[in-house]
Coordinates of C-alpha atoms in Angstrom, one line a residue:
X887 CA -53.6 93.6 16.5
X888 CA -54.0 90.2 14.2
X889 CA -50.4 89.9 14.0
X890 CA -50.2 90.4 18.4
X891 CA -53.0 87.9 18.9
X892 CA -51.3 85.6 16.4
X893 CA -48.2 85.7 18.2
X894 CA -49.8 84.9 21.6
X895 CA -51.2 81.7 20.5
X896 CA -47.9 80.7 18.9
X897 CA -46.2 81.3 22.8
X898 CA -49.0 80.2 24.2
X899 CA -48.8 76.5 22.3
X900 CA -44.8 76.4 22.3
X901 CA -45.1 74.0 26.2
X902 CA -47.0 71.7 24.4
X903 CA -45.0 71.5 21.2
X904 CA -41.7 70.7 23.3
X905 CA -43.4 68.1 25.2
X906 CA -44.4 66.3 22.1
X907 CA -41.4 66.7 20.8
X908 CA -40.0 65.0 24.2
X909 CA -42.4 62.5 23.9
X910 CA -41.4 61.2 20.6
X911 CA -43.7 59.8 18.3
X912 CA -47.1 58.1 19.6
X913 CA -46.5 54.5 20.4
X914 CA -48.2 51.8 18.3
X915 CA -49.3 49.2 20.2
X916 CA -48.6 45.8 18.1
X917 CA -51.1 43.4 17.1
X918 CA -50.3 40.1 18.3
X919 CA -51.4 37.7 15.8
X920 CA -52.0 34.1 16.7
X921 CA -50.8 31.3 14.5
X922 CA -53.2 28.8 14.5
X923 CA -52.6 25.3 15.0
X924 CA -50.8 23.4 11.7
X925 CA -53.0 20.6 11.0
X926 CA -50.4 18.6 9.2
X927 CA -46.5 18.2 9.5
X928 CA -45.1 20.2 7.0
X929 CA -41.2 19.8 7.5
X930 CA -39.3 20.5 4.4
X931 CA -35.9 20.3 3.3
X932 CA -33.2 22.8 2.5
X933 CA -32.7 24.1 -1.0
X934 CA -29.2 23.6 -0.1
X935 CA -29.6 19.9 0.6
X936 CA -32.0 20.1 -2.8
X937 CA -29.4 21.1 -4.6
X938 CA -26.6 18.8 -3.4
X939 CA -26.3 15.7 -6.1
X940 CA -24.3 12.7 -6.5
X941 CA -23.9 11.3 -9.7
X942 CA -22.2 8.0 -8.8
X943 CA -24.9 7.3 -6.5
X944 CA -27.7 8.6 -8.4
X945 CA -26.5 6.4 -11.7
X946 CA -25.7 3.0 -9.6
X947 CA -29.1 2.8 -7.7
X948 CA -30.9 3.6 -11.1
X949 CA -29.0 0.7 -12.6
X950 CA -29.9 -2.8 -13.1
X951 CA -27.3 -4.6 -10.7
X952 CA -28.4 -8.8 -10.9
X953 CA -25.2 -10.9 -11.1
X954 CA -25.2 -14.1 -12.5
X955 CA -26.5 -16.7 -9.9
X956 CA -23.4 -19.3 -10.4
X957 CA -20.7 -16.8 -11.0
X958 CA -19.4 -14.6 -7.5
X959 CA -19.4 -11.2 -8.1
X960 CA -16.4 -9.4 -8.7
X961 CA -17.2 -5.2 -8.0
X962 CA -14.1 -3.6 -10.3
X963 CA -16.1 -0.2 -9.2
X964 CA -14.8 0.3 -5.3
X965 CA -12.7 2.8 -4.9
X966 CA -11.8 2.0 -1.2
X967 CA -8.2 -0.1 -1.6
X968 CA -9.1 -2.1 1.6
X969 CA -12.3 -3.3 0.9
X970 CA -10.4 -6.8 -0.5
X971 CA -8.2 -7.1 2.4
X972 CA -5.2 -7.7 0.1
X973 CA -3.6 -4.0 1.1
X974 CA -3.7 -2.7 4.6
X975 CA -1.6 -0.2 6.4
X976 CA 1.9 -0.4 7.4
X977 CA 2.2 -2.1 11.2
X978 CA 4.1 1.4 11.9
X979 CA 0.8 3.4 11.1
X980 CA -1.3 1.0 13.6
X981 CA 1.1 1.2 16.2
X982 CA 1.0 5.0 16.1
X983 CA -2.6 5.2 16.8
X984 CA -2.5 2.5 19.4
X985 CA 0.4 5.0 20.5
X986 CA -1.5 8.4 20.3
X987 CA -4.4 6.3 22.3
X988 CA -2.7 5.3 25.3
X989 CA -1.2 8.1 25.7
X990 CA -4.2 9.6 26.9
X991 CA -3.1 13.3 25.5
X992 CA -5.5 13.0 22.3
X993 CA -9.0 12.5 23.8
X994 CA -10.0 16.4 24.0
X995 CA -10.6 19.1 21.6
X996 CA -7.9 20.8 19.4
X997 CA -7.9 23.7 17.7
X998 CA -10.1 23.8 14.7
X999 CA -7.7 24.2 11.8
X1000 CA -5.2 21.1 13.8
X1001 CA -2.9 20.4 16.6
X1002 CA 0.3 22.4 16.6
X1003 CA 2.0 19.3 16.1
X1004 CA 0.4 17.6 13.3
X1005 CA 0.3 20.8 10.9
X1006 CA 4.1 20.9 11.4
X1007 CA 4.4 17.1 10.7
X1008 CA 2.2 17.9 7.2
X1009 CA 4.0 21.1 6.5
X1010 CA 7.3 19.2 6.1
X1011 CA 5.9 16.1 4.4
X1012 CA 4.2 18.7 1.8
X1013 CA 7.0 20.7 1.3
X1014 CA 9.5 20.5 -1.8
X1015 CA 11.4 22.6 -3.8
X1016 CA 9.6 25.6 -4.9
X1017 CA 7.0 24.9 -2.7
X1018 CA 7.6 25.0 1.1
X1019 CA 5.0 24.8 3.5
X1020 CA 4.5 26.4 7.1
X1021 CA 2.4 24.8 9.8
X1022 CA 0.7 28.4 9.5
X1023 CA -0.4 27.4 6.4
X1024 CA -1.7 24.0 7.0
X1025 CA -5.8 23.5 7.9
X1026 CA -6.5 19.5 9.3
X1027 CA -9.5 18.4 7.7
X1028 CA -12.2 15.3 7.9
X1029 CA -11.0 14.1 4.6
X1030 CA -9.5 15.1 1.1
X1031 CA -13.3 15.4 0.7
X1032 CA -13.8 18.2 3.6
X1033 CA -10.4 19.4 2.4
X1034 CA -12.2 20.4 -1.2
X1035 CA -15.5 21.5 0.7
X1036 CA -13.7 24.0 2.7
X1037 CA -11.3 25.4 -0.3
X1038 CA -14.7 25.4 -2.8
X1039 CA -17.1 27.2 -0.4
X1040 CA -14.0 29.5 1.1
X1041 CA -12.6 30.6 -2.4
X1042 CA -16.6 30.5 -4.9
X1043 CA -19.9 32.3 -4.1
X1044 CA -22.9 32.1 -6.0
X1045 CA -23.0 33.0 -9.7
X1046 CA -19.2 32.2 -9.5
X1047 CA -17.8 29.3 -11.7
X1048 CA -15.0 26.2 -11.2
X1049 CA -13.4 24.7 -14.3
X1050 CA -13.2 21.0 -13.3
X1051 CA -11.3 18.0 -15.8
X1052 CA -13.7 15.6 -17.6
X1053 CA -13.7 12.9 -17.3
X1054 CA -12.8 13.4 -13.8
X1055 CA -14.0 13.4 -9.6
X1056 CA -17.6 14.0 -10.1
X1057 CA -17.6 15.7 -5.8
X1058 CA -16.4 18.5 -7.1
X1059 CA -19.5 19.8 -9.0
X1060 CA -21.4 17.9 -6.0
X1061 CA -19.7 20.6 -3.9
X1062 CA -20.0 23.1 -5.7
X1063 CA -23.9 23.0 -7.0
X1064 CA -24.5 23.0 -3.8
X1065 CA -23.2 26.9 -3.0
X1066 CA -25.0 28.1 -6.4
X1067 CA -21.7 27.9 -8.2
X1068 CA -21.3 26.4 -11.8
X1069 CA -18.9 23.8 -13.3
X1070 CA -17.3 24.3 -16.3
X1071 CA -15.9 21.5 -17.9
X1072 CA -12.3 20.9 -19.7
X1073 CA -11.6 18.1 -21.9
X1074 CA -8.7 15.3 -21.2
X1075 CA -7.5 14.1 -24.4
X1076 CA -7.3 10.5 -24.5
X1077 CA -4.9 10.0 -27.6
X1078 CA -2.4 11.8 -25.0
X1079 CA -2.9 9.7 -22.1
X1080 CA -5.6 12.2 -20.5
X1081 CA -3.3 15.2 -21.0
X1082 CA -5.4 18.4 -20.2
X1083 CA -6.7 20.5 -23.6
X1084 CA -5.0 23.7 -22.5
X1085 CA -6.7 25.5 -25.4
X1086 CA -10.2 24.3 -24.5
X1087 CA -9.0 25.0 -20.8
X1088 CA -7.9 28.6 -22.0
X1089 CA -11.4 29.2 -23.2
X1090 CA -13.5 28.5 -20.5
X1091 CA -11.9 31.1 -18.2
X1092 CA -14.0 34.7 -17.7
X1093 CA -15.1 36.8 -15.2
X1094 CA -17.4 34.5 -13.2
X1095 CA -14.4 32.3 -12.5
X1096 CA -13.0 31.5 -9.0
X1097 CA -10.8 28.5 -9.7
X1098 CA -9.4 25.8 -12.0
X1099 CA -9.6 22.3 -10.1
X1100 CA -6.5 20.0 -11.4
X1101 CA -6.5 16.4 -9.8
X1102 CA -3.1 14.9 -10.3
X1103 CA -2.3 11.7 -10.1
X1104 CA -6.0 11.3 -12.0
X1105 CA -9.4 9.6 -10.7
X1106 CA -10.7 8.5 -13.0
X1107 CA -8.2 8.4 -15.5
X1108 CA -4.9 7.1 -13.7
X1109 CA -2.4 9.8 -15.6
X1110 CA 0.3 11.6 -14.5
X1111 CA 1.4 14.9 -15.5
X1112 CA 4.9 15.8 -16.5
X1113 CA 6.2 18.6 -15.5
X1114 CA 6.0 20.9 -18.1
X1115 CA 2.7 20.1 -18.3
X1116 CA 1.9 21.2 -15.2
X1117 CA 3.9 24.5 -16.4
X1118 CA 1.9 24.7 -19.4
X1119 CA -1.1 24.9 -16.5
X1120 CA 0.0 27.4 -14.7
X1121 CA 1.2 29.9 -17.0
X1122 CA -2.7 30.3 -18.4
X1123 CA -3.7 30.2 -14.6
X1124 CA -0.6 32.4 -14.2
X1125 CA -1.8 34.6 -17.1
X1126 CA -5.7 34.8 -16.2
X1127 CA -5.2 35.6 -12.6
X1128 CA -7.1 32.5 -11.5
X1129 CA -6.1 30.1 -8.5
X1130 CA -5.8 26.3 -8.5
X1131 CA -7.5 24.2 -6.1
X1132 CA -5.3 20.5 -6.1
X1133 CA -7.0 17.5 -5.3
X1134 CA -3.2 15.5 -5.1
X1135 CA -4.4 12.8 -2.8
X1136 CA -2.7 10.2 -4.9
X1137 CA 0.8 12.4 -4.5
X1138 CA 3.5 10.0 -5.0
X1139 CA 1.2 7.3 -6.2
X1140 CA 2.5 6.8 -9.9
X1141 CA 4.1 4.0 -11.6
X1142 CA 7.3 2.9 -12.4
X1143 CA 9.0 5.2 -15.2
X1144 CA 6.5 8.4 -13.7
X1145 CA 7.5 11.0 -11.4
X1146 CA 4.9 13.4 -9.2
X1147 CA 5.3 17.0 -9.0
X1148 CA 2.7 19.1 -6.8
X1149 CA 1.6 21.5 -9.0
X1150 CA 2.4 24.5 -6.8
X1151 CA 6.4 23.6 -7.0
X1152 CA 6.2 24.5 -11.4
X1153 CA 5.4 28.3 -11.1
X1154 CA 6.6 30.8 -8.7
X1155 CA 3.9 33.3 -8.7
X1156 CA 0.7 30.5 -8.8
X1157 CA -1.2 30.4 -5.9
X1158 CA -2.4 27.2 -4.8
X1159 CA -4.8 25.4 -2.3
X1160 CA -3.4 22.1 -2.3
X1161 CA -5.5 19.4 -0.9
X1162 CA -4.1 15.9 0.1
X1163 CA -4.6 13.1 3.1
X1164 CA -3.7 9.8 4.0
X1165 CA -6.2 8.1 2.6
X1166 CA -5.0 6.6 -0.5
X1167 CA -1.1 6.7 -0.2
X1168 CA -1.5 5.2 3.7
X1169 CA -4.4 2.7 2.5
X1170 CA -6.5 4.3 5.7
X1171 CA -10.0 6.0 3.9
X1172 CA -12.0 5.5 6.9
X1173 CA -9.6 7.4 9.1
X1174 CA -10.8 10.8 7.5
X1175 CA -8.0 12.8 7.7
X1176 CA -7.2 14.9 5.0
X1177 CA -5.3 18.6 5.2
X1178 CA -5.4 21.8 2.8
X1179 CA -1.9 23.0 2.5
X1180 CA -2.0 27.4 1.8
X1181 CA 0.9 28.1 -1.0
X1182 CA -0.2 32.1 -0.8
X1183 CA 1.9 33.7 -3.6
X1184 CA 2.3 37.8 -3.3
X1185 CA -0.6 37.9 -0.6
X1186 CA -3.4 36.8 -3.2
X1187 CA -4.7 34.4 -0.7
X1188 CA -5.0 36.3 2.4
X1189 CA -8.7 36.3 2.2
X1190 CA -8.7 33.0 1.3
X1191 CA -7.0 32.0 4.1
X1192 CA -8.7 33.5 7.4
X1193 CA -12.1 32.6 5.2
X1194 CA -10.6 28.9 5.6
X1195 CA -10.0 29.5 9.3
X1196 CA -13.6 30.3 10.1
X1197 CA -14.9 27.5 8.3
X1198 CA -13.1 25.2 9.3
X1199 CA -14.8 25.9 12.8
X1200 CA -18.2 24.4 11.3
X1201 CA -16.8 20.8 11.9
X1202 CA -15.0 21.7 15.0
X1203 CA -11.8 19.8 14.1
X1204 CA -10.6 16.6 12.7
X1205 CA -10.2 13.6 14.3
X1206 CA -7.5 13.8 17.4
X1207 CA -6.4 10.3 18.1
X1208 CA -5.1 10.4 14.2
X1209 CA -3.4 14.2 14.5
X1210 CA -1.8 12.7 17.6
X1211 CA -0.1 9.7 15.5
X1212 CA 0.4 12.1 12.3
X1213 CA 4.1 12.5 12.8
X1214 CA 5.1 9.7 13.2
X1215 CA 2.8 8.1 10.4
X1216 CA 4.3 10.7 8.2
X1217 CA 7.8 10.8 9.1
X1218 CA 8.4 6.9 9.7
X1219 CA 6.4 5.0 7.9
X1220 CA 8.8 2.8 5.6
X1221 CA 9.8 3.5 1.8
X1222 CA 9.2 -0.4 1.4
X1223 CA 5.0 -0.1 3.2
X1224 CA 5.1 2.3 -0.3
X1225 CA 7.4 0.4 -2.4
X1226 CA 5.2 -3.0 -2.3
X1227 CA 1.8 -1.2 -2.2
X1228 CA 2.8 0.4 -5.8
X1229 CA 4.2 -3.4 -7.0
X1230 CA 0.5 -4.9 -6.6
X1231 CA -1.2 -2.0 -8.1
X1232 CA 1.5 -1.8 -11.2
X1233 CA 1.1 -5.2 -11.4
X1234 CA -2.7 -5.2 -12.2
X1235 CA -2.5 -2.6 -14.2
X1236 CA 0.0 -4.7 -16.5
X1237 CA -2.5 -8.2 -16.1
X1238 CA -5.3 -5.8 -16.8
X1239 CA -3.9 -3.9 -19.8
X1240 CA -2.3 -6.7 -21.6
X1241 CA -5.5 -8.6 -21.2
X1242 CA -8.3 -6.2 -22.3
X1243 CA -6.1 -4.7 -25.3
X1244 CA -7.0 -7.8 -26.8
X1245 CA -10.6 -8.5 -26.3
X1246 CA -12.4 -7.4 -29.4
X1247 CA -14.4 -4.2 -28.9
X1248 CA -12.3 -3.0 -26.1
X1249 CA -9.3 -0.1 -26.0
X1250 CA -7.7 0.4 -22.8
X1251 CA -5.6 3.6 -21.8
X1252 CA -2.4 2.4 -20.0
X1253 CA -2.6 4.0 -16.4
X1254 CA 0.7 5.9 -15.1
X1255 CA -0.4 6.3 -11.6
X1256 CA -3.6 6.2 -8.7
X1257 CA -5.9 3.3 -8.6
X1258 CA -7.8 3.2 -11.8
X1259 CA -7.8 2.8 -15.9
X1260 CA -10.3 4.0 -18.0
X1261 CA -11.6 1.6 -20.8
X1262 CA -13.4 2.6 -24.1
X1263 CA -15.6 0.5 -25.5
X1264 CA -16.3 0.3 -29.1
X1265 CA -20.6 0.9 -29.3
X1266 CA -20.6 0.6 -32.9
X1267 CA -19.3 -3.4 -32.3
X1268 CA -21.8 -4.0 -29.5
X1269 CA -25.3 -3.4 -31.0
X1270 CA -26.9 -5.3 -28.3
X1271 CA -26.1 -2.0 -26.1
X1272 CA -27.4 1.7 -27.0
X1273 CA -25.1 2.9 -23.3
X1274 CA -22.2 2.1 -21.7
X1275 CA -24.8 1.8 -18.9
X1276 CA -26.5 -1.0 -20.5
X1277 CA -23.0 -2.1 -21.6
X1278 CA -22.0 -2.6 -17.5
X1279 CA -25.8 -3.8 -16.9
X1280 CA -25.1 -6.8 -19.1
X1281 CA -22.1 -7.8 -17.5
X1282 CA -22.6 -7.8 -14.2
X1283 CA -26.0 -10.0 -15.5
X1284 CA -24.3 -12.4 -17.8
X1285 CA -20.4 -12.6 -16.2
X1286 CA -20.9 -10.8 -12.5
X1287 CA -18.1 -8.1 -13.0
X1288 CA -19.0 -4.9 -12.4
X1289 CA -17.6 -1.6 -13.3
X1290 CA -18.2 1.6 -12.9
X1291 CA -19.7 3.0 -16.0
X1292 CA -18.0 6.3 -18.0
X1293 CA -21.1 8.1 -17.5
X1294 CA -20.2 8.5 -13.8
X1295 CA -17.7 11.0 -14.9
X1296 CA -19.4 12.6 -17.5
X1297 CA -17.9 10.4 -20.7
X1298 CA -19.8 8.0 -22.2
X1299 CA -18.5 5.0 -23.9
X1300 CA -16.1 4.1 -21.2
X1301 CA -16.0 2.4 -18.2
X1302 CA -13.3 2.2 -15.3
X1303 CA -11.8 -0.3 -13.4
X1304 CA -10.1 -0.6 -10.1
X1305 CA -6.9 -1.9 -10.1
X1306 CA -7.0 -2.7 -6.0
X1307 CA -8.0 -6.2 -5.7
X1308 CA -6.1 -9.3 -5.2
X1309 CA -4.1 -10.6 -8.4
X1310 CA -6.3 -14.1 -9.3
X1311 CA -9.6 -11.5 -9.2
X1312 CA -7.9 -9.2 -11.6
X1313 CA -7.3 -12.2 -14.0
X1314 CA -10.5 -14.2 -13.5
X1315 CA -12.4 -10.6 -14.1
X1316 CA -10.0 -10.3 -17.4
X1317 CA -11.2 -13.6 -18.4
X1318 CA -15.1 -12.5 -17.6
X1319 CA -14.8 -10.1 -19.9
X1320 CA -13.2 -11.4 -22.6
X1321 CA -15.9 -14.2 -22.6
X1322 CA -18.8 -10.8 -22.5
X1323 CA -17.6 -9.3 -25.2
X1324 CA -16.3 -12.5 -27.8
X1325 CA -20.7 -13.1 -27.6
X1326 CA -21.6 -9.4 -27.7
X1327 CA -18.8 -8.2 -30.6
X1328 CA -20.3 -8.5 -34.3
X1329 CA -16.6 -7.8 -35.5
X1330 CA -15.5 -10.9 -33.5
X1331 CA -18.7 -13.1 -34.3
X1332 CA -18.3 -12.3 -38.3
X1333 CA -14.4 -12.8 -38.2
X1334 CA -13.9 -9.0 -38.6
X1335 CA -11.4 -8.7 -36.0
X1336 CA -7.6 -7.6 -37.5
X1337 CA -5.3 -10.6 -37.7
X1338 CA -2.8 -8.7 -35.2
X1339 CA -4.9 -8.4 -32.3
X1340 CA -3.9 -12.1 -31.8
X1341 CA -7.7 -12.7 -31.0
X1342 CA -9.7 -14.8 -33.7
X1343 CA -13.0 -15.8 -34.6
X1344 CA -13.7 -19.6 -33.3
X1345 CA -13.3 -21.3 -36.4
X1346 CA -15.5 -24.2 -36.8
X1347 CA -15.8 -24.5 -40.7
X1348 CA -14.8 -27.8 -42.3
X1349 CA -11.3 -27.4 -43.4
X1350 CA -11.4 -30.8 -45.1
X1351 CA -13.7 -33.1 -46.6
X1352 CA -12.3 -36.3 -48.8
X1353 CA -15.5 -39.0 -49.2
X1354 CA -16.6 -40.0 -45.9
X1355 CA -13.6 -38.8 -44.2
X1356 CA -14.1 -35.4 -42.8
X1357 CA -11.8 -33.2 -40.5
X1358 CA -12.3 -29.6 -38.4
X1359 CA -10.7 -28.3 -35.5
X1360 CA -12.4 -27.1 -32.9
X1361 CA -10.3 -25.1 -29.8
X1362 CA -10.9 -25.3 -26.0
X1363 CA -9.0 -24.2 -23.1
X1364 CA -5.9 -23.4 -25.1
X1365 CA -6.2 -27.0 -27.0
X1366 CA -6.4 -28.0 -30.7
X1367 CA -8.6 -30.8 -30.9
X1368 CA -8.9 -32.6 -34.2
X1369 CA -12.1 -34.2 -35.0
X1370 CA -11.9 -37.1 -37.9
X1371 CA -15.2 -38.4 -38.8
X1372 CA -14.6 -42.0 -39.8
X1373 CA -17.3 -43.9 -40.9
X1374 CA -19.7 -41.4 -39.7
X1375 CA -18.2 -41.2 -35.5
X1376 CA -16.1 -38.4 -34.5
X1377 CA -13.1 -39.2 -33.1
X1378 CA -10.9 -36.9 -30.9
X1379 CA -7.3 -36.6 -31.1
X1380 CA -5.8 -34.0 -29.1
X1381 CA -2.8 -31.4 -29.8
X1382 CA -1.9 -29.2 -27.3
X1383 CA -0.7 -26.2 -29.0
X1384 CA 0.6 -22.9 -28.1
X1385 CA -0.4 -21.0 -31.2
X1386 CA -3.9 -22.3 -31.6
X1387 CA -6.3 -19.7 -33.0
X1388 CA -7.9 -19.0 -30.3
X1389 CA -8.3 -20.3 -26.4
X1390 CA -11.6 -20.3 -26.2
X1391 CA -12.0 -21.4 -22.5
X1392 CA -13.8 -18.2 -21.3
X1393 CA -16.1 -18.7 -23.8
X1394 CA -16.9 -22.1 -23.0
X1395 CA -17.3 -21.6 -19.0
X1396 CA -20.2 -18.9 -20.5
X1397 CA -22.3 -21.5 -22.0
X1398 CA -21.7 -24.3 -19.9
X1399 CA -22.1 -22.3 -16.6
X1400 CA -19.1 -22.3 -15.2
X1401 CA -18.6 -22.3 -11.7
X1402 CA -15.0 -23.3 -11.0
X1403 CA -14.2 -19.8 -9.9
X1404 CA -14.5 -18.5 -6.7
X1405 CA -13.1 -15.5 -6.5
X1406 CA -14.2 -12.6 -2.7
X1407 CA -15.8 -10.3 -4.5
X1408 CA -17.9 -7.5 -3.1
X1409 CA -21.5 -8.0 -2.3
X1410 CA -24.2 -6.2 -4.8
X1411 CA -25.2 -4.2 -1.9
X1412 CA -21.7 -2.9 -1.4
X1413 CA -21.5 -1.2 -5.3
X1414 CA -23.4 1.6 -4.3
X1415 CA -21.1 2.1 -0.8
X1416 CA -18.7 4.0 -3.4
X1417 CA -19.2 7.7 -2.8
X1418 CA -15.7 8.3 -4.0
X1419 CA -15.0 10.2 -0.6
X1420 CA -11.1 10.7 -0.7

């Protein structure tokens, strides 16, 4: 009987079972909670723009920038060729704007990654031997700068690592801090003219790393790597499994004697994102058009390279009016627009170098290529300065030359000069410096400095004394002037001389105030404009 009653009440209960069952769970009304009223603005930043750090900028605002009041500045720190007006574009490149502007066919939208057109114009002016390019492979950019965005936040992710050059580019830890992604840093040897240290390179590579950044032709450093150098490079990348990201906007921008070779045209199996743009070569920075060139080897890349499609959608294109006028800029712009650009710069880099190897205190590193040459400073001669930041400070106070200082691109004890403004500023800055450092040197000031550096201590000591006759030289603006004291007046009898000891003219114009020069330099204001955006 218990076990028929039991099974009555089990049938009699099954309707309501399956109707709960086809009800579903009970339904939970939500509680709507207010927010109540914010009583102060509280709109904060992203940790992404927290995150994102210039070091050019952040070390020139901090610095103590006042020129000398009678001297014009002269800003050796502006990486911008044009900014002196003494190089501008090739009449060709104008006209093919004006060209792609009247034509009225560049005023809408293009495809993300570039025109059709203009990634075939850049395919063939990047290809070479060893390396061809397809327009397929080719992404227009806002920049060399966007160029290395794109390729660093396409190819790293956070906890991932780049091995950058230092010194070197200080965007690309910029770029990459700002996607969580750590910079490793290899060393340039100096004593090889900035040649990489492929063992201390070697030994920064592990797990965590996503790519080795090379930037030939160099900012800072103004090498140029041979090519088995570059084979030497890409045999450990080669060997490790690890891509290169090329920052070659200075290709073809090297020096008499020097030849360029794009580092993907060395090594058959390297895969390479090479990133280039008019900016420097065509003298055009504010133009912003830059390009990533794809050298996929064996399909390593493929990721890579639809990952570089979609974010290159984020700026939704570069610049049409300038795609529009890419092939013809490329393709017919004249070897001589190059040829004479390259004369000016080579030729300050020889006034420059032949000058500041013989100031006392100084070393400079002869440039092969780019814009720039990097200058040591001796500290232990200057003991006015503890910095090269106070080093630079002082100048710009006491002679109105400004450089950048080697701290910038993480090497201290350096500083780097431009070698992009007109020929008279190059020498008049020269002599600015020469004057700084003949007050600031103790080697100079004690008559320390080594008989062949063909500078010498101003001599003033009596080198004769017979009774009341007395005689000394004393040497200005490339003069000997003899002083005979006779009957106790000087008298001045002038010898111009070649070989005096030392032309002193610089030093003079520091004491007396000299304000004969009047060289366009930039504005104090302007020494901070240098974001180094390629």
């Amino acid at each position: 009987m218990r076990d028929t009653h039991k099974g009555h009440r089990q049938l009699r209960c099954l309707p309501f079972r399956l109707a709960s069952v086809l009800r579903g769970p009970p339904k939970i009304t939500p509680k709507i909670v207010r927010m109540k009223g914010r009583e102060n603005w509280n709109v904060r930043a992203s940790n992404f723009s927290k995150k994102t750090f210039n070091p050019i900028r952040n070390i020139v605002e901090n610095m103590k920038i006042t020129p000398h009041p009678d001297k014009s500045m002269i800003a050796l720190s502006i990486g911008d060729p044009t900014v002196f007006g003494n190089l501008k574009p090739a009449e060709s490149v104008v006209q093919a704007v004006i060209d792609s502007v009247k034509s009225g066919k560049n005023n809408g939208y293009a495809s993300a990654t570039g025109t059709q057109q203009a990634k075939e114009a850049i395919a063939t002016y990047m290809s070479c031997p060893g390396a061809p390019v397809d327009a397929q492979d080719v992404i227009i950019c806002s920049g060399c700068s966007c160029s290395l965005d794109l390729c660093i936040s396409a190819i790293c992710y956070h906890g991932s690592s780049i091995i950058v050059p230092k010194p070197g580019f200080p965007l690309y830890t910029t770029l990459a801090k700002g996607y969580g992604v750590t910079s490793k840093y290899y060393n340039l040897l100096p004593e090889k003219n900035w040649l990489i240290d492929l063992e201390h390179l070697e030994s920064l590579i592990d797990d965590s790393t996503a790519a080795i950044v090379v930037n030939n032709p160099s900012n800072p450093c103004g090498s140029v790597y041979p090519k088995n150098h570059l084979r030497d490079i890409a045999n450990i990348a080669v060997k490790h499994k690890v891509p290169i990201i090329a920052d070659e906007i200075y290709d073809n921008f090297v020096f008499e004697g020097q030849e360029y070779h794009p580092i993907a045209s060395v090594h058959p199996e390297l895969p390479v994102l090479a990133c280039g743009g008019l900016t420097k070569r065509f003298l055009v920075p504010g133009w912003r058009t830059g390009w990533i060139a794809i050298h996929d080897r064996g399909g390593v890349l493929q990721e890579i390279s639809s990952a570089l499609r979609v974010l290159s959608q984020r700026i939704i294109g570069s610049n049409t009016i300038v795609q529009g006028a890419l092939p013809a800029i490329l393709h017919h712009t004249p070897q001589t627009f190059f040829d004479d650009t390259l004369k000016q710069i080579q030729i300050n880099a020889k006034i420059s170098f032949e000058a500041i190897k013989n100031i006392p205190g100084l070393s400079p590193i002869r440039p092969q290529g780019a814009m720039y040459m990097m200058v040591r400073f001796k500290i232990e001669e200057f003991p006015d300065f503890s910095s090269d930041l106070e080093f630079v400070e002082a100048m710009v106070a006491e002679e109105s030359v400004f450089c950048l200082p080697g701290r910038c691109f993480d090497v201290p004890n350096y500083f780097r000069i431009v070698l992009t403004v007109p020929e008279e500023t190059m020498r008049e800055a020269c002599k600015r410096m020469e004057a700084f450092c003949k007050t600031h040197n103790t080697a100079f000031q004690q008559g320390l400095i080594d008989e062949d550096s063909a500078i010498k201590k101003v001599k003033m000591d009596s080198v004769q004394s017979n009774g009341s006759t007395g005689f000394h030289h004393v040497v200005t603006n490339g003069n000997t002037v003899s002083k005979t004291r006779i009957n106790g007046n000087d008298e001045d009898t002038k010898h111009l001389s070649q070989t005096s000891t030392v032309k002193v003219d610089s030093i003079l114009s520091l004491t007396n105030g000299d304000k004969s020069a009047n060289i366009n330099g930039a504005k104090v204001d302007d020494l901070v404009n240098d974001m180094e955006c390629d």
